[in-house]
mmCIF file of C-alpha atoms and ligand atoms in Angstrom:
data_model
loop_
_atom_site.group_PDB
_atom_site.id
_atom_site.type_symbol
_atom_site.label_atom_id
_atom_site.label_comp_id
_atom_site.label_asym_id
_atom_site.label_seq_id
_atom_site.Cartn_x
_atom_site.Cartn_y
_atom_site.Cartn_z
ATOM 1 C CA MET A 1114 -29.037 7.261 -25.390
ATOM 2 C CA THR A 1115 -25.810 8.028 -23.490
ATOM 3 C CA LEU A 1116 -25.771 10.132 -20.301
ATOM 4 C CA LEU A 1117 -23.155 11.358 -17.841
ATOM 5 C CA ALA A 1118 -24.508 11.756 -14.336
ATOM 6 C CA PHE A 1119 -23.215 13.265 -11.164
ATOM 7 C CA GLU A 1120 -23.981 12.933 -7.402
ATOM 8 C CA THR A 1121 -22.546 15.379 -4.891
ATOM 9 C CA SER A 1122 -25.314 15.907 -2.317
ATOM 10 C CA CYS A 1123 -23.384 14.842 0.782
ATOM 11 C CA ASP A 1124 -20.004 13.138 1.159
ATOM 12 C CA GLU A 1125 -19.612 11.125 -2.016
ATOM 13 C CA THR A 1126 -18.359 12.637 -5.274
ATOM 14 C CA SER A 1127 -19.635 10.339 -7.981
ATOM 15 C CA ALA A 1128 -19.894 10.213 -11.762
ATOM 16 C CA ALA A 1129 -21.438 7.492 -13.913
ATOM 17 C CA VAL A 1130 -22.050 6.875 -17.531
ATOM 18 C CA ILE A 1131 -25.352 5.162 -18.593
ATOM 19 C CA ARG A 1132 -26.271 3.927 -22.015
ATOM 20 C CA ASP A 1133 -29.762 2.547 -22.771
ATOM 21 C CA GLY A 1134 -30.267 1.373 -19.177
ATOM 22 C CA VAL A 1135 -26.792 -0.156 -18.850
ATOM 23 C CA ILE A 1136 -24.301 1.211 -16.321
ATOM 24 C CA LEU A 1137 -21.105 1.611 -18.279
ATOM 25 C CA SER A 1138 -19.207 3.121 -15.333
ATOM 26 C CA ASN A 1139 -19.914 4.277 -11.780
ATOM 27 C CA VAL A 1140 -16.952 6.004 -10.082
ATOM 28 C CA VAL A 1141 -17.447 6.877 -6.421
ATOM 29 C CA SER A 1142 -14.927 8.912 -4.430
ATOM 30 C CA SER A 1143 -16.009 8.581 -0.787
ATOM 31 C CA GLN A 1144 -15.055 11.119 1.882
ATOM 32 C CA VAL A 1145 -16.135 8.878 4.776
ATOM 33 C CA ALA A 1146 -12.587 8.486 6.139
ATOM 34 C CA LEU A 1147 -12.082 12.339 6.096
ATOM 35 C CA HIS A 1148 -15.263 13.061 8.050
ATOM 36 C CA ALA A 1149 -14.815 10.124 10.502
ATOM 37 C CA GLU A 1150 -12.389 12.246 12.552
ATOM 38 C CA TYR A 1151 -15.147 14.753 13.317
ATOM 39 C CA GLY A 1152 -17.904 12.166 13.967
ATOM 40 C CA GLY A 1153 -20.073 13.470 11.115
ATOM 41 C CA VAL A 1154 -20.044 15.215 7.782
ATOM 42 C CA VAL A 1155 -18.431 18.719 7.873
ATOM 43 C CA PRO A 1156 -20.183 20.677 5.039
ATOM 44 C CA GLU A 1157 -17.120 22.925 4.276
ATOM 45 C CA LEU A 1158 -14.766 19.910 4.005
ATOM 46 C CA ALA A 1159 -17.296 18.048 1.807
ATOM 47 C CA THR A 1160 -17.544 21.029 -0.550
ATOM 48 C CA ARG A 1161 -13.763 21.351 -0.807
ATOM 49 C CA GLU A 1162 -13.428 17.611 -1.606
ATOM 50 C CA HIS A 1163 -16.136 17.792 -4.292
ATOM 51 C CA LEU A 1164 -14.299 20.675 -5.940
ATOM 52 C CA ARG A 1165 -11.104 18.692 -5.841
ATOM 53 C CA ASN A 1166 -12.556 15.414 -7.060
ATOM 54 C CA PHE A 1167 -15.175 16.553 -9.512
ATOM 55 C CA LEU A 1168 -13.087 16.607 -12.743
ATOM 56 C CA PRO A 1169 -10.881 13.502 -11.915
ATOM 57 C CA VAL A 1170 -14.054 11.515 -11.192
ATOM 58 C CA SER A 1171 -15.763 12.712 -14.374
ATOM 59 C CA ARG A 1172 -12.727 11.894 -16.549
ATOM 60 C CA GLU A 1173 -12.369 8.476 -14.926
ATOM 61 C CA ALA A 1174 -16.151 7.675 -15.486
ATOM 62 C CA LEU A 1175 -15.854 8.614 -19.217
ATOM 63 C CA LYS A 1176 -12.578 6.649 -19.503
ATOM 64 C CA GLN A 1177 -13.960 3.498 -17.957
ATOM 65 C CA ALA A 1178 -17.046 3.707 -20.155
ATOM 66 C CA LEU A 1179 -14.973 4.388 -23.323
ATOM 67 C CA VAL A 1180 -17.216 7.305 -24.078
ATOM 68 C CA THR A 1181 -16.139 10.813 -25.242
ATOM 69 C CA PRO A 1182 -18.031 13.941 -24.216
ATOM 70 C CA GLU A 1183 -19.218 14.440 -27.784
ATOM 71 C CA GLN A 1184 -21.021 11.078 -27.674
ATOM 72 C CA LEU A 1185 -23.209 12.203 -24.795
ATOM 73 C CA HIS A 1186 -26.856 13.051 -25.291
ATOM 74 C CA ALA A 1187 -27.463 14.513 -21.855
ATOM 75 C CA ILE A 1188 -25.814 15.380 -18.514
ATOM 76 C CA ALA A 1189 -27.597 14.901 -15.218
ATOM 77 C CA ALA A 1190 -26.891 15.900 -11.662
ATOM 78 C CA THR A 1191 -28.474 15.736 -8.208
ATOM 79 C CA GLN A 1192 -30.457 18.979 -7.707
ATOM 80 C CA GLY A 1193 -31.462 18.248 -4.130
ATOM 81 C CA PRO A 1194 -32.052 17.658 -1.295
ATOM 82 C CA GLY A 1195 -28.600 17.816 0.352
ATOM 83 C CA LEU A 1196 -25.904 20.092 1.647
ATOM 84 C CA PRO A 1197 -26.267 23.379 -0.280
ATOM 85 C CA ALA A 1198 -22.620 24.049 -1.127
ATOM 86 C CA ALA A 1199 -21.989 20.372 -2.004
ATOM 87 C CA LEU A 1200 -25.044 20.395 -4.341
ATOM 88 C CA LEU A 1201 -23.790 23.622 -5.928
ATOM 89 C CA VAL A 1202 -20.455 22.099 -6.957
ATOM 90 C CA GLY A 1203 -22.121 19.196 -8.769
ATOM 91 C CA LEU A 1204 -25.113 21.000 -10.246
ATOM 92 C CA LYS A 1205 -23.348 24.066 -11.520
ATOM 93 C CA SER A 1206 -20.367 22.118 -12.911
ATOM 94 C CA ALA A 1207 -22.738 19.710 -14.727
ATOM 95 C CA GLN A 1208 -24.733 22.601 -16.072
ATOM 96 C CA ALA A 1209 -21.553 24.337 -17.308
ATOM 97 C CA MET A 1210 -20.544 21.109 -19.011
ATOM 98 C CA ALA A 1211 -23.913 20.706 -20.659
ATOM 99 C CA PHE A 1212 -23.782 24.362 -21.790
ATOM 100 C CA ALA A 1213 -20.268 24.058 -23.283
ATOM 101 C CA LEU A 1214 -21.046 20.766 -24.954
ATOM 102 C CA ARG A 1215 -24.573 21.806 -26.038
ATOM 103 C CA LYS A 1216 -26.239 18.868 -24.299
ATOM 104 C CA ILE A 1217 -29.576 18.427 -22.528
ATOM 105 C CA PHE A 1218 -29.468 18.943 -18.752
ATOM 106 C CA ILE A 1219 -31.572 16.988 -16.233
ATOM 107 C CA GLY A 1220 -31.734 17.820 -12.535
ATOM 108 C CA ILE A 1221 -32.603 14.833 -10.323
ATOM 109 C CA HIS A 1222 -34.254 14.488 -6.900
ATOM 110 C CA HIS A 1223 -31.807 12.440 -4.791
ATOM 111 C CA HIS A 1224 -34.548 10.366 -3.056
ATOM 112 C CA GLU A 1225 -36.418 9.695 -6.281
ATOM 113 C CA ALA A 1226 -33.105 8.164 -7.558
ATOM 114 C CA HIS A 1227 -32.894 6.025 -4.330
ATOM 115 C CA LEU A 1228 -36.532 4.930 -4.993
ATOM 116 C CA PHE A 1229 -35.489 3.750 -8.387
ATOM 117 C CA SER A 1230 -32.259 1.997 -7.350
ATOM 118 C CA PRO A 1231 -33.858 -1.418 -6.388
ATOM 119 C CA TRP A 1232 -34.570 -1.940 -10.060
ATOM 120 C CA ILE A 1233 -30.862 -1.927 -10.933
ATOM 121 C CA VAL A 1234 -29.553 -5.524 -11.266
ATOM 122 C CA ALA A 1235 -26.029 -6.900 -11.382
ATOM 123 C CA THR A 1236 -25.105 -8.615 -14.687
ATOM 124 C CA GLU A 1237 -21.983 -10.469 -15.658
ATOM 125 C CA ALA A 1238 -20.625 -7.392 -17.323
ATOM 126 C CA GLY A 1239 -21.707 -4.929 -14.586
ATOM 127 C CA ALA A 1240 -25.210 -3.653 -13.932
ATOM 128 C CA ARG A 1241 -28.335 -2.493 -15.687
ATOM 129 C CA LEU A 1242 -31.890 -1.262 -15.099
ATOM 130 C CA ASP A 1243 -34.359 -4.068 -15.091
ATOM 131 C CA ILE A 1244 -37.303 -1.946 -16.118
ATOM 132 C CA ASP A 1245 -39.367 -4.937 -17.362
ATOM 133 C CA ALA A 1246 -39.543 -6.180 -13.802
ATOM 134 C CA PHE A 1247 -40.951 -2.863 -12.500
ATOM 135 C CA GLU A 1248 -44.198 -3.049 -10.633
ATOM 136 C CA PRO A 1249 -46.048 -0.628 -8.312
ATOM 137 C CA ASN A 1250 -44.498 -0.857 -4.859
ATOM 138 C CA ILE A 1251 -44.250 0.475 -1.316
ATOM 139 C CA SER A 1252 -40.737 1.795 -1.028
ATOM 140 C CA LEU A 1253 -38.703 2.253 2.164
ATOM 141 C CA VAL A 1254 -35.985 4.865 1.679
ATOM 142 C CA VAL A 1255 -33.621 4.756 4.637
ATOM 143 C CA SER A 1256 -30.491 6.834 4.766
ATOM 144 C CA GLY A 1257 -28.380 9.009 7.035
ATOM 145 C CA GLY A 1258 -30.608 12.010 6.190
ATOM 146 C CA HIS A 1259 -34.061 10.561 5.496
ATOM 147 C CA THR A 1260 -36.514 7.912 6.383
ATOM 148 C CA LEU A 1261 -39.465 7.664 4.036
ATOM 149 C CA ILE A 1262 -42.255 5.313 3.111
ATOM 150 C CA VAL A 1263 -43.376 6.032 -0.430
ATOM 151 C CA HIS A 1264 -46.145 4.629 -2.567
ATOM 152 C CA VAL A 1265 -44.674 4.266 -6.067
ATOM 153 C CA ALA A 1266 -47.722 3.867 -8.259
ATOM 154 C CA SER A 1267 -45.901 3.874 -11.584
ATOM 155 C CA GLU A 1268 -42.347 4.453 -12.792
ATOM 156 C CA LEU A 1269 -42.241 8.248 -12.360
ATOM 157 C CA ASN A 1270 -45.217 8.738 -10.125
ATOM 158 C CA HIS A 1271 -44.996 8.522 -6.347
ATOM 159 C CA ARG A 1272 -46.540 9.763 -3.118
ATOM 160 C CA VAL A 1273 -44.855 10.085 0.288
ATOM 161 C CA ILE A 1274 -46.986 8.165 2.900
ATOM 162 C CA GLY A 1275 -44.754 8.607 5.930
ATOM 163 C CA SER A 1276 -41.470 10.133 7.006
ATOM 164 C CA THR A 1277 -39.476 10.789 10.145
ATOM 165 C CA ILE A 1278 -40.535 13.644 12.398
ATOM 166 C CA ASP A 1279 -36.957 14.014 13.803
ATOM 167 C CA ASP A 1280 -33.875 11.873 13.240
ATOM 168 C CA ALA A 1281 -33.414 9.559 10.261
ATOM 169 C CA ALA A 1282 -32.820 5.811 10.767
ATOM 170 C CA GLY A 1283 -29.232 6.085 9.686
ATOM 171 C CA GLU A 1284 -28.696 9.020 11.994
ATOM 172 C CA CYS A 1285 -30.052 6.877 14.885
ATOM 173 C CA PHE A 1286 -27.636 4.088 13.994
ATOM 174 C CA ASP A 1287 -24.760 6.628 13.884
ATOM 175 C CA LYS A 1288 -25.661 8.539 17.068
ATOM 176 C CA ALA A 1289 -26.410 5.353 19.088
ATOM 177 C CA GLY A 1290 -23.184 3.903 17.818
ATOM 178 C CA LYS A 1291 -21.243 7.012 18.912
ATOM 179 C CA LEU A 1292 -22.635 6.552 22.441
ATOM 180 C CA LEU A 1293 -21.383 3.003 22.327
ATOM 181 C CA GLY A 1294 -17.918 4.250 21.365
ATOM 182 C CA LEU A 1295 -18.051 3.166 17.748
ATOM 183 C CA PRO A 1296 -16.427 5.170 14.906
ATOM 184 C CA TYR A 1297 -18.454 7.229 12.380
ATOM 185 C CA PRO A 1298 -20.495 6.054 10.503
ATOM 186 C CA ALA A 1299 -21.570 3.571 13.048
ATOM 187 C CA GLY A 1300 -24.356 1.867 11.013
ATOM 188 C CA PRO A 1301 -22.083 -0.741 9.343
ATOM 189 C CA GLU A 1302 -20.181 -1.311 12.649
ATOM 190 C CA ILE A 1303 -23.387 -1.992 14.517
ATOM 191 C CA ASP A 1304 -24.467 -4.340 11.735
ATOM 192 C CA LYS A 1305 -21.207 -6.303 12.004
ATOM 193 C CA LEU A 1306 -21.098 -6.504 15.820
ATOM 194 C CA ALA A 1307 -24.808 -7.342 16.131
ATOM 195 C CA VAL A 1308 -24.277 -10.631 14.223
ATOM 196 C CA GLN A 1309 -22.748 -12.128 17.444
ATOM 197 C CA GLY A 1310 -25.253 -10.436 19.741
ATOM 198 C CA ASN A 1311 -28.622 -11.187 21.297
ATOM 199 C CA PRO A 1312 -31.332 -8.720 20.013
ATOM 200 C CA ARG A 1313 -33.417 -9.375 23.102
ATOM 201 C CA ALA A 1314 -30.570 -8.747 25.601
ATOM 202 C CA PHE A 1315 -31.730 -5.151 26.256
ATOM 203 C CA ASP A 1316 -35.219 -3.712 25.754
ATOM 204 C CA PHE A 1317 -35.070 -0.415 23.892
ATOM 205 C CA PRO A 1318 -38.255 1.370 22.875
ATOM 206 C CA ARG A 1319 -39.917 0.865 19.448
ATOM 207 C CA PRO A 1320 -40.953 4.511 18.856
ATOM 208 C CA MET A 1321 -44.370 5.041 17.295
ATOM 209 C CA ILE A 1322 -44.664 1.390 16.261
ATOM 210 C CA HIS A 1323 -48.415 1.231 17.197
ATOM 211 C CA ASP A 1324 -49.248 4.845 16.245
ATOM 212 C CA PRO A 1325 -51.977 4.957 13.637
ATOM 213 C CA ASN A 1326 -49.934 7.302 11.398
ATOM 214 C CA ASP A 1327 -47.153 6.163 9.063
ATOM 215 C CA ASP A 1328 -44.453 8.436 10.395
ATOM 216 C CA PHE A 1329 -41.301 7.547 12.358
ATOM 217 C CA SER A 1330 -39.444 9.131 15.221
ATOM 218 C CA PHE A 1331 -35.930 8.011 16.199
ATOM 219 C CA ALA A 1332 -34.629 10.808 18.466
ATOM 220 C CA GLY A 1333 -36.252 9.197 21.554
ATOM 221 C CA LEU A 1334 -34.604 5.900 20.949
ATOM 222 C CA LYS A 1335 -31.204 7.579 20.763
ATOM 223 C CA THR A 1336 -31.972 9.358 24.027
ATOM 224 C CA SER A 1337 -33.075 6.142 25.744
ATOM 225 C CA VAL A 1338 -29.743 4.547 24.750
ATOM 226 C CA ARG A 1339 -27.988 7.533 26.334
ATOM 227 C CA TYR A 1340 -29.927 7.270 29.642
ATOM 228 C CA PHE A 1341 -29.543 3.521 29.689
ATOM 229 C CA LEU A 1342 -25.737 3.817 29.392
ATOM 230 C CA GLN A 1343 -25.672 6.581 31.997
ATOM 231 C CA LYS A 1344 -27.470 4.195 34.432
ATOM 232 C CA ASN A 1345 -25.312 1.241 33.442
ATOM 233 C CA PRO A 1346 -21.800 2.703 32.895
ATOM 234 C CA ALA A 1347 -20.064 -0.627 33.575
ATOM 235 C CA LEU A 1348 -21.518 -1.997 30.331
ATOM 236 C CA LEU A 1349 -19.410 0.396 28.329
ATOM 237 C CA ASN A 1350 -16.276 -0.933 29.834
ATOM 238 C CA ASP A 1351 -17.216 -4.516 29.160
ATOM 239 C CA THR A 1352 -16.555 -5.195 25.485
ATOM 240 C CA SER A 1353 -18.077 -8.586 25.696
ATOM 241 C CA ARG A 1354 -21.494 -6.871 26.018
ATOM 242 C CA LEU A 1355 -20.995 -4.695 22.920
ATOM 243 C CA PRO A 1356 -22.529 -7.239 20.497
ATOM 244 C CA ASP A 1357 -25.612 -7.533 22.704
ATOM 245 C CA LEU A 1358 -26.030 -3.764 22.894
ATOM 246 C CA CYS A 1359 -25.613 -3.384 19.121
ATOM 247 C CA ALA A 1360 -28.052 -6.240 18.394
ATOM 248 C CA SER A 1361 -30.642 -4.709 20.773
ATOM 249 C CA VAL A 1362 -30.405 -1.172 19.330
ATOM 250 C CA GLN A 1363 -30.490 -2.575 15.790
ATOM 251 C CA ALA A 1364 -33.536 -4.703 16.616
ATOM 252 C CA ALA A 1365 -35.448 -1.654 17.848
ATOM 253 C CA ILE A 1366 -34.755 0.302 14.713
ATOM 254 C CA VAL A 1367 -35.389 -2.532 12.283
ATOM 255 C CA GLU A 1368 -38.564 -3.681 13.972
ATOM 256 C CA VAL A 1369 -40.155 -0.268 13.575
ATOM 257 C CA LEU A 1370 -39.022 0.143 9.969
ATOM 258 C CA VAL A 1371 -40.342 -3.265 8.938
ATOM 259 C CA ALA A 1372 -43.613 -3.117 10.888
ATOM 260 C CA LYS A 1373 -44.603 0.293 9.461
ATOM 261 C CA THR A 1374 -43.554 -0.401 5.863
ATOM 262 C CA ILE A 1375 -45.472 -3.723 5.790
ATOM 263 C CA ARG A 1376 -48.563 -2.173 7.385
ATOM 264 C CA VAL A 1377 -48.712 0.452 4.618
ATOM 265 C CA ALA A 1378 -48.309 -2.249 1.952
ATOM 266 C CA GLU A 1379 -51.157 -4.244 3.477
ATOM 267 C CA ARG A 1380 -53.446 -1.241 3.885
ATOM 268 C CA LEU A 1381 -52.895 -0.039 0.321
ATOM 269 C CA ASN A 1382 -53.002 -3.661 -0.975
ATOM 270 C CA VAL A 1383 -49.657 -3.302 -2.782
ATOM 271 C CA LYS A 1384 -47.974 -6.598 -3.335
ATOM 272 C CA CYS A 1385 -44.373 -5.408 -3.812
ATOM 273 C CA VAL A 1386 -42.053 -3.773 -1.258
ATOM 274 C CA THR A 1387 -38.665 -2.213 -2.086
ATOM 275 C CA ALA A 1388 -35.925 -0.833 0.158
ATOM 276 C CA SER A 1389 -33.042 1.499 -0.687
ATOM 277 C CA GLY A 1390 -30.585 4.010 0.806
ATOM 278 C CA GLY A 1391 -27.503 3.418 2.980
ATOM 279 C CA VAL A 1392 -29.410 1.670 5.869
ATOM 280 C CA ALA A 1393 -30.811 -0.801 3.292
ATOM 281 C CA CYS A 1394 -27.331 -2.386 3.512
ATOM 282 C CA ASN A 1395 -28.187 -3.566 7.002
ATOM 283 C CA SER A 1396 -28.321 -7.326 7.056
ATOM 284 C CA SER A 1397 -31.007 -7.589 9.832
ATOM 285 C CA LEU A 1398 -33.252 -5.105 7.986
ATOM 286 C CA ARG A 1399 -32.829 -7.182 4.762
ATOM 287 C CA LYS A 1400 -33.501 -10.425 6.521
ATOM 288 C CA GLU A 1401 -36.580 -9.114 8.518
ATOM 289 C CA LEU A 1402 -38.120 -7.467 5.429
ATOM 290 C CA ALA A 1403 -37.616 -10.766 3.551
ATOM 291 C CA ARG A 1404 -39.246 -12.766 6.316
ATOM 292 C CA ALA A 1405 -42.233 -10.344 6.635
ATOM 293 C CA CYS A 1406 -42.850 -10.244 2.862
ATOM 294 C CA GLU A 1407 -42.562 -13.990 2.484
ATOM 295 C CA LYS A 1408 -45.162 -14.494 5.188
ATOM 296 C CA ARG A 1409 -47.657 -12.289 3.326
ATOM 297 C CA GLY A 1410 -46.888 -13.421 -0.226
ATOM 298 C CA MET A 1411 -45.379 -10.000 -1.103
ATOM 299 C CA ARG A 1412 -42.512 -9.620 -3.437
ATOM 300 C CA LEU A 1413 -39.429 -7.896 -2.092
ATOM 301 C CA ARG A 1414 -36.911 -5.868 -4.078
ATOM 302 C CA LEU A 1415 -33.877 -4.872 -2.107
ATOM 303 C CA VAL A 1416 -31.266 -2.473 -3.560
ATOM 304 C CA GLU A 1417 -28.029 -4.264 -4.321
ATOM 305 C CA ARG A 1418 -25.566 -3.230 -1.593
ATOM 306 C CA LYS A 1419 -23.292 -1.533 -4.165
ATOM 307 C CA PHE A 1420 -26.062 0.888 -5.152
ATOM 308 C CA SER A 1421 -27.504 1.476 -1.688
ATOM 309 C CA THR A 1422 -25.153 4.239 -0.606
ATOM 310 C CA ASP A 1423 -24.907 7.412 -2.639
ATOM 311 C CA ASN A 1424 -23.803 6.950 -6.239
ATOM 312 C CA ALA A 1425 -24.198 8.604 -9.618
ATOM 313 C CA ALA A 1426 -25.408 5.381 -11.361
ATOM 314 C CA MET A 1427 -28.830 5.705 -9.737
ATOM 315 C CA ILE A 1428 -28.960 9.449 -10.748
ATOM 316 C CA GLY A 1429 -28.125 8.616 -14.422
ATOM 317 C CA ILE A 1430 -30.554 5.604 -14.517
ATOM 318 C CA LEU A 1431 -33.440 7.751 -13.400
ATOM 319 C CA ALA A 1432 -32.329 10.674 -15.621
ATOM 320 C CA GLU A 1433 -32.458 8.438 -18.669
ATOM 321 C CA ARG A 1434 -36.064 7.465 -17.800
ATOM 322 C CA LYS A 1435 -36.931 11.115 -17.399
ATOM 323 C CA LEU A 1436 -35.276 11.957 -20.659
ATOM 324 C CA LEU A 1437 -37.384 9.235 -22.497
ATOM 325 C CA ALA A 1438 -40.464 10.855 -20.835
ATOM 326 C CA ASN A 1439 -39.337 14.302 -21.987
ATOM 327 C CA GLN A 1440 -38.860 15.511 -18.411
ATOM 328 C CA VAL A 1441 -35.762 17.656 -18.790
ATOM 329 C CA SER A 1442 -34.546 20.708 -16.850
ATOM 330 C CA GLU A 1443 -33.527 24.303 -17.588
ATOM 331 C CA LEU A 1444 -29.769 24.853 -17.870
ATOM 332 C CA ASP A 1445 -29.972 27.444 -15.066
ATOM 333 C CA ALA A 1446 -32.134 25.403 -12.730
ATOM 334 C CA ASP A 1447 -31.087 26.081 -9.165
ATOM 335 C CA ILE A 1448 -30.176 23.771 -6.316
ATOM 336 C CA GLN A 1449 -33.053 22.600 -4.033
ATOM 337 C CA PRO A 1450 -31.418 21.812 -0.688
ATOM 338 C CA ASN A 1451 -34.792 21.132 0.993
ATOM 339 C CA TRP A 1452 -36.633 19.609 -1.912
ATOM 340 C CA ALA A 1453 -39.580 17.537 -0.655
ATOM 341 C CA LEU A 1454 -40.223 14.317 -2.569
HETATM 342 O O1 KG4 B 58 -27.635 6.802 1.609
HETATM 343 P P1 KG4 B 58 -26.412 7.103 2.399
HETATM 344 O O2 KG4 B 58 -25.064 6.655 1.814
HETATM 345 O O3 KG4 B 58 -26.193 8.659 2.587
HETATM 346 C C1 KG4 B 58 -27.262 9.537 2.832
HETATM 347 O O4 KG4 B 58 -27.883 9.951 1.816
HETATM 348 O O5 KG4 B 58 -27.436 9.770 4.022
HETATM 349 O O6 KG4 B 58 -26.599 6.554 3.853
HETATM 350 C C2 KG4 B 58 -25.558 6.610 4.868
HETATM 351 C C3 KG4 B 58 -26.205 5.995 6.135
HETATM 352 C C4 KG4 B 58 -25.321 6.240 7.412
HETATM 353 O O7 KG4 B 58 -26.091 6.711 8.468
HETATM 354 C C5 KG4 B 58 -24.770 4.850 7.658
HETATM 355 O O8 KG4 B 58 -24.485 4.569 9.016
HETATM 356 C C6 KG4 B 58 -25.917 3.989 7.227
HETATM 357 O O9 KG4 B 58 -26.370 4.594 6.018
HETATM 358 N N1 KG4 B 58 -25.514 2.540 6.931
HETATM 359 C C7 KG4 B 58 -25.966 1.534 7.631
HETATM 360 C C8 KG4 B 58 -25.243 0.358 7.084
HETATM 361 N N2 KG4 B 58 -24.513 0.788 6.044
HETATM 362 C C9 KG4 B 58 -24.633 2.176 5.976
HETATM 363 N N3 KG4 B 58 -26.740 1.451 8.668
HETATM 364 C C10 KG4 B 58 -26.977 0.195 9.202
HETATM 365 N N4 KG4 B 58 -26.362 -0.923 8.730
HETATM 366 C C11 KG4 B 58 -25.569 -0.899 7.662
HETATM 367 N N5 KG4 B 58 -24.960 -1.961 7.250
HETATM 368 ZN ZN1 ZN B 59 -28.677 9.075 -0.221
#
């Protein structure tokens, strides 16, 4: 089975070719530098860039995979959630392609693709889906837009257990980083600076860590960073304290993510934990999840960094599994900007 897949839900235009679980190509055109100037993603600019990049990225993905459009069995695209106009560009272009080439079309839920991404493994030649390793898991999906704990009972069967009631974890990294004077997106910058910092230097709140529910809230943490800096303005002018500030903010976010994910796994007696999404790149989160899982004899499956941020390979990998399960979409299926998982 050969599929061409697209991802355009936010600020990455990506196309990938998948054949029998193997990623033949995964081309990602990132707009991060363009949006950095505005301190966040500007939807109109994102849409314009998707329009500009869609065809070149598609051609490049086919070229790298040495696949012609006629050889495809299906075309897939992210259907939601995401920025409406950005989704429209990818979904409608993919459907037009499928119509013209008389191929099957498959619309994919962006977060379901993230959920699946930890099962992609690097190989000497590139990467492939390691479906034989799949086992039921508790999955932490952490990105700039969402923070979810999901019980994945079987390959295509999942249930959301907890989510954020306000800001996402990535948003908290980005907003706290902005207050610290770091460029957008601040998550990777905080990660880098925190390596040299002391995570116990400053005590920021761990929101909802002891609440009996499985939800998150990160807006209060961002606000506490703001008030703390207002009270201690000298800290901002002292660059030597930046690593400590970054490490302390990061520790507050990571501690909550790890504690709540592990608690759900223990309660539901699930022996495998997975993590995906842009924030799953974070070195402290990776280390602390590994430590917590090892202590409890749980297996941990972290998404490879390359597939943690938005990419079409994860869309295509999931689309192929859906195709094998006969879960295909209508050619005129509409975008679902607020699609709940
Ligand atoms: O999954 P993603 O590429 O896009 C969304 O679907 O949102 O995630 C982007 C988010 C941004 O908030 C970014 O700051 C964060 O992931 N991120 C990180 C790291 N790398 C990316 N956050 C913390 N540490 C990192 N190393
Ligand atoms: Zn994402």
